[in-house]
Short mmCIF file of C-alpha atoms in Angstrom, two decimals:
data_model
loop_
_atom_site.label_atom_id
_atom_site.label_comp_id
_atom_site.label_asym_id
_atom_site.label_seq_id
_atom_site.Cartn_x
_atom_site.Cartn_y
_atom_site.Cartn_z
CA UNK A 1 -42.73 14.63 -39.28
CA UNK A 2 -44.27 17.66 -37.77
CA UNK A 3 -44.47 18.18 -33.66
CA UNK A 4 -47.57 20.02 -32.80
CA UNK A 5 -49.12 21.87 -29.82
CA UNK A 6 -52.63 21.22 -29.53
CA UNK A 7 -55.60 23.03 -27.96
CA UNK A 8 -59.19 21.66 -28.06
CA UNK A 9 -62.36 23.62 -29.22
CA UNK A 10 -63.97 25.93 -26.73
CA UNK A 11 -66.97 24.46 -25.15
CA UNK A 12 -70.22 26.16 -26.55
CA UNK A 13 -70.63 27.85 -23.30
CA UNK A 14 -67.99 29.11 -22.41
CA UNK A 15 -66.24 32.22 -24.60
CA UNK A 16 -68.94 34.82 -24.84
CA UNK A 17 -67.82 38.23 -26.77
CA UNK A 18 -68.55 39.59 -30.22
CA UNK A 19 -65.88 39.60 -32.66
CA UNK A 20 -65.03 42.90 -32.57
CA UNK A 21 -61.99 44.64 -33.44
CA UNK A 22 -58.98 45.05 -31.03
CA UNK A 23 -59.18 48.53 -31.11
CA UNK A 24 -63.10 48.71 -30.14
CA UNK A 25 -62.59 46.12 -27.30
CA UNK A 26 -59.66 47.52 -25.16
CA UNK A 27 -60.35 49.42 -22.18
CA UNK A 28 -58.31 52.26 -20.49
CA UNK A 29 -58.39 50.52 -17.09
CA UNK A 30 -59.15 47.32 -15.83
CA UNK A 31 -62.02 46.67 -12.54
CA UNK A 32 -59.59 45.77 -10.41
CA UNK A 33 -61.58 43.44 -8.49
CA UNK A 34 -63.88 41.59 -11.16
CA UNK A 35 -59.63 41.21 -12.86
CA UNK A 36 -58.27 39.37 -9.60
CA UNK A 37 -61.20 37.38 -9.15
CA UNK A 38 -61.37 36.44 -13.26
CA UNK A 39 -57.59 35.77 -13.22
CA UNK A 40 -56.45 33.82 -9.97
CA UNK A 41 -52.94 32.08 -9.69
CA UNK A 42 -53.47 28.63 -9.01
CA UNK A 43 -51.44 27.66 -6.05
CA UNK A 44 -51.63 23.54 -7.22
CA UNK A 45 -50.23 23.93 -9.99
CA UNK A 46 -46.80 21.97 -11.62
CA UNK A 47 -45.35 24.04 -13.94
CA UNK A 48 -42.50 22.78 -16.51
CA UNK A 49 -41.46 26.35 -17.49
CA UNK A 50 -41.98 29.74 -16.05
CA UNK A 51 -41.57 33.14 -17.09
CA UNK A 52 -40.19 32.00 -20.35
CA UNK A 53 -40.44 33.78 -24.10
CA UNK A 54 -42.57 32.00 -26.66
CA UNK A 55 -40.37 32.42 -30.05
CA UNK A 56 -41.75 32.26 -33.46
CA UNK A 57 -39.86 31.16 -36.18
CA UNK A 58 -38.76 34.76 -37.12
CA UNK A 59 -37.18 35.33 -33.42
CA UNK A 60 -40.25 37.41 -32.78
CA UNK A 61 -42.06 36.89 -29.09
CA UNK A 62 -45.09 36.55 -28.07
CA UNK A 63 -46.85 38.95 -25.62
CA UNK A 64 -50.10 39.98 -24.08
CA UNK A 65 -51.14 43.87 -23.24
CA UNK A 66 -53.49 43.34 -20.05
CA UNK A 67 -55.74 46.60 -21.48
CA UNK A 68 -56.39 45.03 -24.71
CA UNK A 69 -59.40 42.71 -23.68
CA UNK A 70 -61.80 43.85 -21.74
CA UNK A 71 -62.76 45.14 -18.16
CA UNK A 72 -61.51 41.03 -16.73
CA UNK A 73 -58.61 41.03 -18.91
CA UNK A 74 -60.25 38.06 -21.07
CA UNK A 75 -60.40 37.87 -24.73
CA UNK A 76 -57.14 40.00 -25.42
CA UNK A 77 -55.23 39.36 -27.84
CA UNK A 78 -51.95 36.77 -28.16
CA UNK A 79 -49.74 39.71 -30.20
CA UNK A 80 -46.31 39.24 -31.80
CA UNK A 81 -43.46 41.70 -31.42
CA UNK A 82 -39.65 42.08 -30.70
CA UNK A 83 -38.61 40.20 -28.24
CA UNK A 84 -37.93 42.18 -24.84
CA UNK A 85 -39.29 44.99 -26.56
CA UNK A 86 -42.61 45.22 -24.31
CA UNK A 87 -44.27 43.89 -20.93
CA UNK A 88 -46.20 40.43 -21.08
CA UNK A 89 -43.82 38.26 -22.95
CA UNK A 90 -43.70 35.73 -19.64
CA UNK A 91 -45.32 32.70 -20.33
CA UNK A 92 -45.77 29.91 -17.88
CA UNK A 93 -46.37 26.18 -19.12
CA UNK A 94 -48.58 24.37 -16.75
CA UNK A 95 -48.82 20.31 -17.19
CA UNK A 96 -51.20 19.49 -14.17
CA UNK A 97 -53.52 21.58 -11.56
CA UNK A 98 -56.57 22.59 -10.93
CA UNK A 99 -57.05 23.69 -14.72
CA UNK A 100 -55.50 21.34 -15.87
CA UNK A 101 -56.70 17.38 -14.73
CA UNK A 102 -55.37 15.77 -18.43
CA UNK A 103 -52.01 13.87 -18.67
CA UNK A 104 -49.67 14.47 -21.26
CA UNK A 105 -51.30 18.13 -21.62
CA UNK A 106 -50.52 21.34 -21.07
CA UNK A 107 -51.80 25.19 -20.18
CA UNK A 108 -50.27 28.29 -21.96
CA UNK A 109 -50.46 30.64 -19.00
CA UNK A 110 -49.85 34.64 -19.49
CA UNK A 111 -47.46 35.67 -16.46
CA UNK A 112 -48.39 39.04 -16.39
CA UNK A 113 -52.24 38.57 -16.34
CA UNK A 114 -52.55 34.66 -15.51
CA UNK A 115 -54.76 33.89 -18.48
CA UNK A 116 -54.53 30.57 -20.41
CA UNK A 117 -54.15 30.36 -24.31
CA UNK A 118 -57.95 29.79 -25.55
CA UNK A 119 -59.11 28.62 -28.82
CA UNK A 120 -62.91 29.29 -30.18
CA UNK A 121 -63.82 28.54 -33.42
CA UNK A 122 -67.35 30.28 -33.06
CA UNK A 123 -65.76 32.93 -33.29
CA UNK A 124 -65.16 35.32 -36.41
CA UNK A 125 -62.25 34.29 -38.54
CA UNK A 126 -58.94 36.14 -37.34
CA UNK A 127 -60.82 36.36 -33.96
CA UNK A 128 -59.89 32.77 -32.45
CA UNK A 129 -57.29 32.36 -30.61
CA UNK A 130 -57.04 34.99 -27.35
CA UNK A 131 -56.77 34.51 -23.80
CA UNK A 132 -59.27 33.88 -21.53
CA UNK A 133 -60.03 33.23 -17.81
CA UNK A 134 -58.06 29.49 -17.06
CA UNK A 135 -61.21 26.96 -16.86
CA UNK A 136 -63.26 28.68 -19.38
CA UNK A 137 -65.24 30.85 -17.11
CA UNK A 138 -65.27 34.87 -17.60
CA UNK A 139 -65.51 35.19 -13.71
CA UNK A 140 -62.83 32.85 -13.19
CA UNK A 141 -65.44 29.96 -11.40
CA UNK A 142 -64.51 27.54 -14.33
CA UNK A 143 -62.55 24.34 -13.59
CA UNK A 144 -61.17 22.64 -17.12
CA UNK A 145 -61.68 23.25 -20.24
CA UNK A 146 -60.25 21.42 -23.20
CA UNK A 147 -60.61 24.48 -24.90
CA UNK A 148 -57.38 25.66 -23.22
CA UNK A 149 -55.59 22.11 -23.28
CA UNK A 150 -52.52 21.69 -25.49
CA UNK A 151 -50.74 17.57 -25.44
CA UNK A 152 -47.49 18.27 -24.11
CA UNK A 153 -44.51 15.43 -23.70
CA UNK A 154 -41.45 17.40 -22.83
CA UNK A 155 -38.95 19.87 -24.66
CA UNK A 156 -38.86 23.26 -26.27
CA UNK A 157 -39.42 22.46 -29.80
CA UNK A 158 -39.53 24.18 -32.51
CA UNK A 159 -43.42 23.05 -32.66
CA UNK A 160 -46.90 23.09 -33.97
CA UNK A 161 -49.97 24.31 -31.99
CA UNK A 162 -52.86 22.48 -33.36
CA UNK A 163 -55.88 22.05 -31.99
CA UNK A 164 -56.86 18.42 -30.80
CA UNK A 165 -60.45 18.41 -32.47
CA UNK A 166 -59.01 19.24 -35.59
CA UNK A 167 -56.00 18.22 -36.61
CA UNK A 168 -55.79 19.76 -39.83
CA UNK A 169 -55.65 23.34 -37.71
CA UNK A 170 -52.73 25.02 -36.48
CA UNK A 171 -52.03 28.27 -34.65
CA UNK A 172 -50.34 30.61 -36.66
CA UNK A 173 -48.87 34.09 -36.60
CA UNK A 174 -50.98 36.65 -38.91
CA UNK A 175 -49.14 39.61 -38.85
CA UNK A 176 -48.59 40.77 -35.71
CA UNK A 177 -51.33 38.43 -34.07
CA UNK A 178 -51.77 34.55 -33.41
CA UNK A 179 -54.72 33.40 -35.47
CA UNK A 180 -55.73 29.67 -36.87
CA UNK A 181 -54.93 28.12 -40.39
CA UNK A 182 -54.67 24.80 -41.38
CA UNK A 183 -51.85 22.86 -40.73
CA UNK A 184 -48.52 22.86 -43.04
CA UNK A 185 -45.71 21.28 -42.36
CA UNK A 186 -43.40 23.78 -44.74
CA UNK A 187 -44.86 26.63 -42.99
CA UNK A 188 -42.49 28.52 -40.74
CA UNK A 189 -45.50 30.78 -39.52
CA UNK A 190 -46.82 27.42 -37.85
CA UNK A 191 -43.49 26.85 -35.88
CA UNK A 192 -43.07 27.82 -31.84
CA UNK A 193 -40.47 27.66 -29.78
CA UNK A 194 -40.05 27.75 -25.78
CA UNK A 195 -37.52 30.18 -24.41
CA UNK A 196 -34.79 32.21 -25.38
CA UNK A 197 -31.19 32.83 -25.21
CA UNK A 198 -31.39 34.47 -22.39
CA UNK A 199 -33.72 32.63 -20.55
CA UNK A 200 -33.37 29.59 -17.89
CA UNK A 201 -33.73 26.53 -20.42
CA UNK A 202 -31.94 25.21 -22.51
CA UNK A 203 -32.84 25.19 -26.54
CA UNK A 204 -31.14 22.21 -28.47
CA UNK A 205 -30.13 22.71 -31.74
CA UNK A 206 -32.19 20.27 -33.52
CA UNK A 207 -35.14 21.40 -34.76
CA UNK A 208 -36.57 17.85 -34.26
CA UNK A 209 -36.87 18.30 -30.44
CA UNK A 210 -40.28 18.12 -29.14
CA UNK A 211 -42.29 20.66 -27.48
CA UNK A 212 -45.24 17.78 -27.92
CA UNK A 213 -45.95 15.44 -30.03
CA UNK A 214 -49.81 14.06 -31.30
CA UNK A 215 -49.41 10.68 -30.35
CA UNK A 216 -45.54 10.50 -31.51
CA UNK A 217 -42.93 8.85 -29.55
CA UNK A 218 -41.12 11.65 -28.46
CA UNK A 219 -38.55 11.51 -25.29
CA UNK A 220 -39.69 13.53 -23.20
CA UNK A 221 -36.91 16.87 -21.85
CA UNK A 222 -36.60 17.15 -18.08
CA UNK A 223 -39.03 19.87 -17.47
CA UNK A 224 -38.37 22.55 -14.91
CA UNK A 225 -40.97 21.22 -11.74
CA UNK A 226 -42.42 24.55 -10.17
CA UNK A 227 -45.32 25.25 -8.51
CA UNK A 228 -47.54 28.92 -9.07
CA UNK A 229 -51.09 29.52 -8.03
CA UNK A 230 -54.39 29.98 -9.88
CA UNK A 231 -57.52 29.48 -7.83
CA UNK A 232 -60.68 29.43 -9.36
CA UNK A 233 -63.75 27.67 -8.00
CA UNK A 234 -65.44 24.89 -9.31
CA UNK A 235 -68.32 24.61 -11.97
CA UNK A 236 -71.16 23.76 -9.92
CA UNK A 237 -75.03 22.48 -10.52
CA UNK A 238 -76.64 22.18 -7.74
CA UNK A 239 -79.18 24.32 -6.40
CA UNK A 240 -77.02 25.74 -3.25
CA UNK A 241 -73.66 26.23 -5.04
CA UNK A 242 -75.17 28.50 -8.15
CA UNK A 243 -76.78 30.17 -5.68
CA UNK A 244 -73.42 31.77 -3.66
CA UNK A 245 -72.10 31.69 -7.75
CA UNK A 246 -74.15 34.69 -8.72
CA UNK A 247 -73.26 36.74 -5.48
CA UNK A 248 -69.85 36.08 -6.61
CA UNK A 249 -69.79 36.99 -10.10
CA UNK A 250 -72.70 39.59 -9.49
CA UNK A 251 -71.07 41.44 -6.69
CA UNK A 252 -67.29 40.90 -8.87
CA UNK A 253 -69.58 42.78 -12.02
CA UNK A 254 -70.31 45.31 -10.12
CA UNK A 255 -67.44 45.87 -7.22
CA UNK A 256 -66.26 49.42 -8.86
CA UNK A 257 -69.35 50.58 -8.84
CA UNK A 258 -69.84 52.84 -5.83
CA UNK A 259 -74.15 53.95 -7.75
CA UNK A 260 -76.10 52.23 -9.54
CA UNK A 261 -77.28 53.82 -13.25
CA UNK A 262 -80.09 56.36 -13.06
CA UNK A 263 -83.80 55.05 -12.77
CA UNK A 264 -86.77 57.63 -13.08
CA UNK A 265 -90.17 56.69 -11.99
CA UNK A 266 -91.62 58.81 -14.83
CA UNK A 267 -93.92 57.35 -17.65
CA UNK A 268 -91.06 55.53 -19.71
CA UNK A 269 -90.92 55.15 -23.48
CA UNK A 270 -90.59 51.95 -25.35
CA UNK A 271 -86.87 51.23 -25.50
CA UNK A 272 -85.79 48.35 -27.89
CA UNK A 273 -83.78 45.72 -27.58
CA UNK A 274 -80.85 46.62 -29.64
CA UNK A 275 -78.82 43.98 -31.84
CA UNK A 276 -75.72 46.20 -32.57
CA UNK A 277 -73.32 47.42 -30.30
CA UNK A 278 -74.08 50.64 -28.27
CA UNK A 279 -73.14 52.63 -25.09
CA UNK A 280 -74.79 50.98 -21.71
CA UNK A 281 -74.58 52.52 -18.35
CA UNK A 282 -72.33 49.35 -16.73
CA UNK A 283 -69.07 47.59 -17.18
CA UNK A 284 -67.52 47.26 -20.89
CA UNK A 285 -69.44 50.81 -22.01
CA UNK A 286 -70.35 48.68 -25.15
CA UNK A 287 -72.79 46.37 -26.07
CA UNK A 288 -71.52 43.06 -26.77
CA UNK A 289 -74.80 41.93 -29.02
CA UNK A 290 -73.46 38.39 -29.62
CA UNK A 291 -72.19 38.08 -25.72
CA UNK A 292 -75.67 39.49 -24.47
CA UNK A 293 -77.75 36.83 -26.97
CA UNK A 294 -75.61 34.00 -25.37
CA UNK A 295 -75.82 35.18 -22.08
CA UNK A 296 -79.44 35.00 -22.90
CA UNK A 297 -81.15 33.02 -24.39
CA UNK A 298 -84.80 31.86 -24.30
CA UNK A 299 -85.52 28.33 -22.37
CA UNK A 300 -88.43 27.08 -25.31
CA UNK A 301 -88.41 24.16 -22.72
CA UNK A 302 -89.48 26.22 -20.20
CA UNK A 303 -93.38 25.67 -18.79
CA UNK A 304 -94.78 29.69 -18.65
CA UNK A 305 -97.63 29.76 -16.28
CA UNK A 306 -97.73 33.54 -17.99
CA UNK A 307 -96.52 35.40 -20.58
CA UNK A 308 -95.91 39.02 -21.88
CA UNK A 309 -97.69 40.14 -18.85
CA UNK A 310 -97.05 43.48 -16.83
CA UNK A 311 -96.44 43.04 -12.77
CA UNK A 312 -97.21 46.12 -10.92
CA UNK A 313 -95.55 47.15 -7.52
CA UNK A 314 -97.30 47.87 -4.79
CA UNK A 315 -98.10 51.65 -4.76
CA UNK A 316 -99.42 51.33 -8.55
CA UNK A 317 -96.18 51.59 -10.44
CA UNK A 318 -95.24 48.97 -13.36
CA UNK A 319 -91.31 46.82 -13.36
CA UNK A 320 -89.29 48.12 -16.73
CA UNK A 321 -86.53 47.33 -18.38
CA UNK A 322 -83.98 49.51 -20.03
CA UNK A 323 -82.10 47.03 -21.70
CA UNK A 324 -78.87 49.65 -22.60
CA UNK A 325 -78.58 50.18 -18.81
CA UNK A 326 -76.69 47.00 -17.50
CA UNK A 327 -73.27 45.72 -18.73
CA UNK A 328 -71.85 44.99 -21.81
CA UNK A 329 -73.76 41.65 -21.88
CA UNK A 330 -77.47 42.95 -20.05
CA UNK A 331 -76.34 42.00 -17.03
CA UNK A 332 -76.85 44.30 -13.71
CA UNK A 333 -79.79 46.49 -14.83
CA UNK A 334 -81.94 47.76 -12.58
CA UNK A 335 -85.48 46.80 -12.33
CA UNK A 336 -87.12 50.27 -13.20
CA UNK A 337 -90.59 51.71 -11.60
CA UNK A 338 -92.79 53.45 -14.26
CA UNK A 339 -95.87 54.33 -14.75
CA UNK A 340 -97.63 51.76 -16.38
CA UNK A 341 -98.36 52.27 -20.27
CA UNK A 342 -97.87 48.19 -21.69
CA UNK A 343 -94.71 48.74 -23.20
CA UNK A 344 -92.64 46.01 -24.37
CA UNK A 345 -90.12 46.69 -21.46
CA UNK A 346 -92.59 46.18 -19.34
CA UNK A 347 -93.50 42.42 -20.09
CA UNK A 348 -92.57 39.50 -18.04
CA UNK A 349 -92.85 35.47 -18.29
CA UNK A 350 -93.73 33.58 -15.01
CA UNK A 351 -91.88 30.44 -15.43
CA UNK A 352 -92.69 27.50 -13.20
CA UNK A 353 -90.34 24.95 -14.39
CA UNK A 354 -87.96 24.70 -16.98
CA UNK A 355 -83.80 24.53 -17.38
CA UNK A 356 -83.47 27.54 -14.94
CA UNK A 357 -86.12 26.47 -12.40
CA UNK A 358 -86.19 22.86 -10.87
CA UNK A 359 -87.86 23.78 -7.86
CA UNK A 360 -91.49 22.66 -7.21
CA UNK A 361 -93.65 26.07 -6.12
CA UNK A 362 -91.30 28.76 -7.55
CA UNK A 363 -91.03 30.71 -10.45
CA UNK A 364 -88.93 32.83 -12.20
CA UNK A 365 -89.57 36.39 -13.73
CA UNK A 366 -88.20 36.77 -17.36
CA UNK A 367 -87.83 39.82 -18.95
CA UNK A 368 -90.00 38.84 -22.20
CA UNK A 369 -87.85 41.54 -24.08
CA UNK A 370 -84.15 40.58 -23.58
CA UNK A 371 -84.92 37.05 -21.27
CA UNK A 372 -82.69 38.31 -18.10
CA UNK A 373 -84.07 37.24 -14.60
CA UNK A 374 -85.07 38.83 -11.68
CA UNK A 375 -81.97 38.07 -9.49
CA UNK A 376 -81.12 38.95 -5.98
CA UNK A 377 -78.02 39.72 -4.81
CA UNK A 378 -77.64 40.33 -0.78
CA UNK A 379 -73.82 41.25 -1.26
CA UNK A 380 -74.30 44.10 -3.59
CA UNK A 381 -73.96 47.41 -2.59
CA UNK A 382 -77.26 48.84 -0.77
CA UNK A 383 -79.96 49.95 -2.84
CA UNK A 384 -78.56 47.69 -5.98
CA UNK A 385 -79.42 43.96 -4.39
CA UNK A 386 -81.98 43.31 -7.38
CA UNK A 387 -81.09 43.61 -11.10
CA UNK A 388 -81.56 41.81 -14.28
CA UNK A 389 -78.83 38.73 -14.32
CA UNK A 390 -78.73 36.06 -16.43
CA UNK A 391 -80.93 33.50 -15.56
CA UNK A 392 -78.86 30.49 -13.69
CA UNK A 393 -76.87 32.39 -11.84
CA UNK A 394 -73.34 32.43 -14.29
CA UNK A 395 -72.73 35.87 -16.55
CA UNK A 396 -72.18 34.16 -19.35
CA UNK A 397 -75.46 31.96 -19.87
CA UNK A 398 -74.29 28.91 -18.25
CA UNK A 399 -75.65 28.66 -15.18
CA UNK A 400 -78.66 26.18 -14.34
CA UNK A 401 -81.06 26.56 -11.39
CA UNK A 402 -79.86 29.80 -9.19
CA UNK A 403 -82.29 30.33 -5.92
CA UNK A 404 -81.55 34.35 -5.89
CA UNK A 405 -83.76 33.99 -8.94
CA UNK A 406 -86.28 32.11 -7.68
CA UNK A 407 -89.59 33.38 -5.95
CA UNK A 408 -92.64 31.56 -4.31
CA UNK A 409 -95.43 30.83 -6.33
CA UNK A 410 -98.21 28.35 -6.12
CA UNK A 411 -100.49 30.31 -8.79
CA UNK A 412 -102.64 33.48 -8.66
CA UNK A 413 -101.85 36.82 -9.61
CA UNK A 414 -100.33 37.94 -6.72
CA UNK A 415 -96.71 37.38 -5.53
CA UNK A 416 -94.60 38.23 -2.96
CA UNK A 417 -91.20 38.23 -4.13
CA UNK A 418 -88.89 36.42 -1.49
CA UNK A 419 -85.94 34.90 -2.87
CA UNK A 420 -85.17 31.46 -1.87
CA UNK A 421 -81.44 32.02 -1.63
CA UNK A 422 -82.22 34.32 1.57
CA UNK A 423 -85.04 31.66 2.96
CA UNK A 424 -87.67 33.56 1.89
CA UNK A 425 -87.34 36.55 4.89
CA UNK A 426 -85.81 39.46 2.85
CA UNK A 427 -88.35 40.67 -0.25
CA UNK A 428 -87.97 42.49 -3.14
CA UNK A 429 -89.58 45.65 -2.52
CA UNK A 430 -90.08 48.96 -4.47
CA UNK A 431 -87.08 51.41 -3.30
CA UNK A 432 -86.62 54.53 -4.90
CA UNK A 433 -87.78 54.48 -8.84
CA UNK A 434 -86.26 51.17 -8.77
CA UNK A 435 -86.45 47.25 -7.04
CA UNK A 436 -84.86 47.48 -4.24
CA UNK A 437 -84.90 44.33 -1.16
CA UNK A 438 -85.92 44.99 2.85
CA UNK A 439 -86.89 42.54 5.47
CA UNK A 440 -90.16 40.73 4.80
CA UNK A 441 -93.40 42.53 6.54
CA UNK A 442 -96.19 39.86 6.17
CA UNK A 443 -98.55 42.25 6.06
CA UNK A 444 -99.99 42.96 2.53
CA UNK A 445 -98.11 45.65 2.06
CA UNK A 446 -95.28 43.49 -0.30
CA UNK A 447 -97.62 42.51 -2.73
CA UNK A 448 -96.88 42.39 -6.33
CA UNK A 449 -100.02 42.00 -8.67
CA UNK A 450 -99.53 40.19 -12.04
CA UNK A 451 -101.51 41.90 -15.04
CA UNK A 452 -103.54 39.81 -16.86
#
């Protein structure tokens, strides 16, 4: 009878990266700041082991390197090598907290980098199983995710790690990485164990002893009660709360950035949207394509009062998009001022209603190129309050309604553009080749004009 681990399927929402290769995803350094706030310790939380080795069946250990992911320290890899032999072999086995709200369940939680075991079949084959912010969210705002749950009833095993929407699926080690396969019971590469030798629990000889057990009656070992810390805030819908949530993640994005990427208020050329990865200006350096579609994508709910249309600025200038200047998912980019020539970059949708906008007389601004939103952010740095963000508010396409994104509008072709989420009395507001945000005149001079 085999004893299994298992971890559910990743929510739709919540894992957003490309399958790239290891190599092409690591970074040299991580943002400090967007890494702490991604990967909190979670000061609730019971924990039956900590600091222990994870043991394949070849006496080989698990381990994490924290630059092998990217900028966050999500989506790195769950790597096998000699045991002892490198950094990030801790592992810490949370059974209840604030990411964790199931009984009889556990979180796989890195030590070194406090990132849970994550399992995404979206993903491209050999590309699975990594680690990734504990409650699903790449800013760390996620709650639980079953995508990160693993039943757990006691002991160190040996065991299986299968995941619980598909039984017939088991982590396994590839090489010198933890992928997916399905399940066999005479497969050694399939078999886990807690701890070590030289570690603080104890390993009984039989190989029968449970780490879990799908719905088996396994006794359950005394596990070791401790309590760590992971704080990460809550998933939230309404209006208000998505509304600090993109300050938050926003201002996280962008915290190492003492400038913002160049803007020119010179005629600007057509620039595409591209569908492969390439350099951008912002964090990552690459383009995650498959990140950036998720992060978003078109509302075809959505009621558009106008579409494809140009807005010009007050003083004559035209908004533009350079969709390679943001992040590695087209978040953060600066709202450009050009000189208006109709170029795709420069089209917009007005949208009055829709999932991202269930306020009555407001709209949103969507780029009609790469379907970002006009977003306001009053705890950016100065001169880089207004970008293109993902429209609800979460970087990874999630969000719902957001009020930095959301503008007054009652119809007509003229708008002033005060954001809700500062009560209307701070307006976007041409700066220097570039949206910028100032106190609101009331005097004409703030006026947008839509192009029709």
């Amino acid at each position: 009878m085999k004893t299994v681990v298992s971890v559910a399927l990743a929510s739709a929402s919540l894992v957003t990266a490309s399958p790239l290769a290891f190599a092409q995803r690591a970074v040299t350094a991580l943002d400090q700041a967007a890494f702490e706030e991604a990967q909190q310790p979670d000061a609730t939380a019971t924990k039956a082991f900590s600091g222990i080795q994870i043991q394949t069946s070849d006496k080989r250990c698990l381990f994490v390197d924290e630059l092998s992911g990217d900028f966050r320290a999500n989506l790195t890899p769950i790597q096998v090598g000699e045991c002892g032999s490198t950094d990030g072999q801790g592992w810490d086995i949370i059974t209840s907290g604030k990411h964790n709200n199931v009984a009889d369940s556990m979180l796989i939680v890195s030590t070194l980098t406090n990132a849970c075991f994550n399992f995404d079949p979206r993903r491209a084959a050999g590309n699975q199983v990594l680690l990734f912010s504990c409650g699903g969210r790449a800013d760390g705002g996620g709650e639980v995710t079953d995508s990160q749950l693993f039943p757990y009833f006691g002991g160190t095993g040996p065991g299986m790690f299968s995941p619980e929407n598909d039984a017939q699926s088991c982590l396994t080690v590839d090489g010198d990485v933890l992928s997916v396969a399905a399940c066999a019971t005479n497969n050694n590469d399939q078999m886990f164990t807690f701890g070590d030798d030289s570690a603080n629990v104890s390993i009984p000889a039989q190989p029968s002893d449970p780490i879990v057990s799908s719905g088996s009656s396994a006794t359950t070992a005394s596990p070791v009660a401790t309590t760590t810390g992971q704080t990460t805030g809550s998933v939230d819908t309404t209006t208000t709360a998505l509304a600090s949530d993109i300050r938050a993640t926003a201002s996280s994005t962008g915290a190492a950035e003492a400038s913002s990427p160049a803007t020119s208020d010179a005629p600007a050329e057509s620039i595409p949207d591209p569908t492969e990865a390439v350099p951008v200006s912002r964090a990552g350096g690459t383009l995650v394509p498959t990140a950036a579609a998720e992060s978003h994508e078109r509302d075809n709910t959505a009621t558009r009062v106008f579409t494809s249309v140009s807005i010009k600025a007050p003083g004559g200038q035209c908004l533009f998009i350079d969709p390679t200047a943001g992040d590695f998912r087209q978040n953060l980019i600066p709202v450009s001022l050009v000189d208006c020539a109709g170029a795709p970059n420069e089209k917009f949708d007005v949208i009055t209603a829709g999932v991202h906008n269930d306020a009555q007389d407001s709209a949103l601004l969507v780029s009609s190129l790469m379907n970002g939103c006009i977003s306001f952010d009053s705890r950016r740095p100065a001169g880089d309050t207004v970008t293109i963000f993902s429209c609800g508010g979460r970087a990874d396409g999630g969000g719902l309604t957001n009020t930095g994104q959301l503008i007054p509008f009652t119809g007509g072709t003229d708008l002033v553009l005060a954001p809700e989420s500062d009560r209307n009395v701070t307006c976007i507001v041409p700066g220097t080749g570039r949206l910028d945000s100032a106190p609101c005149s009331n005097d004409g001079s703030q006026v947008f004009t839509i192009l029709t």
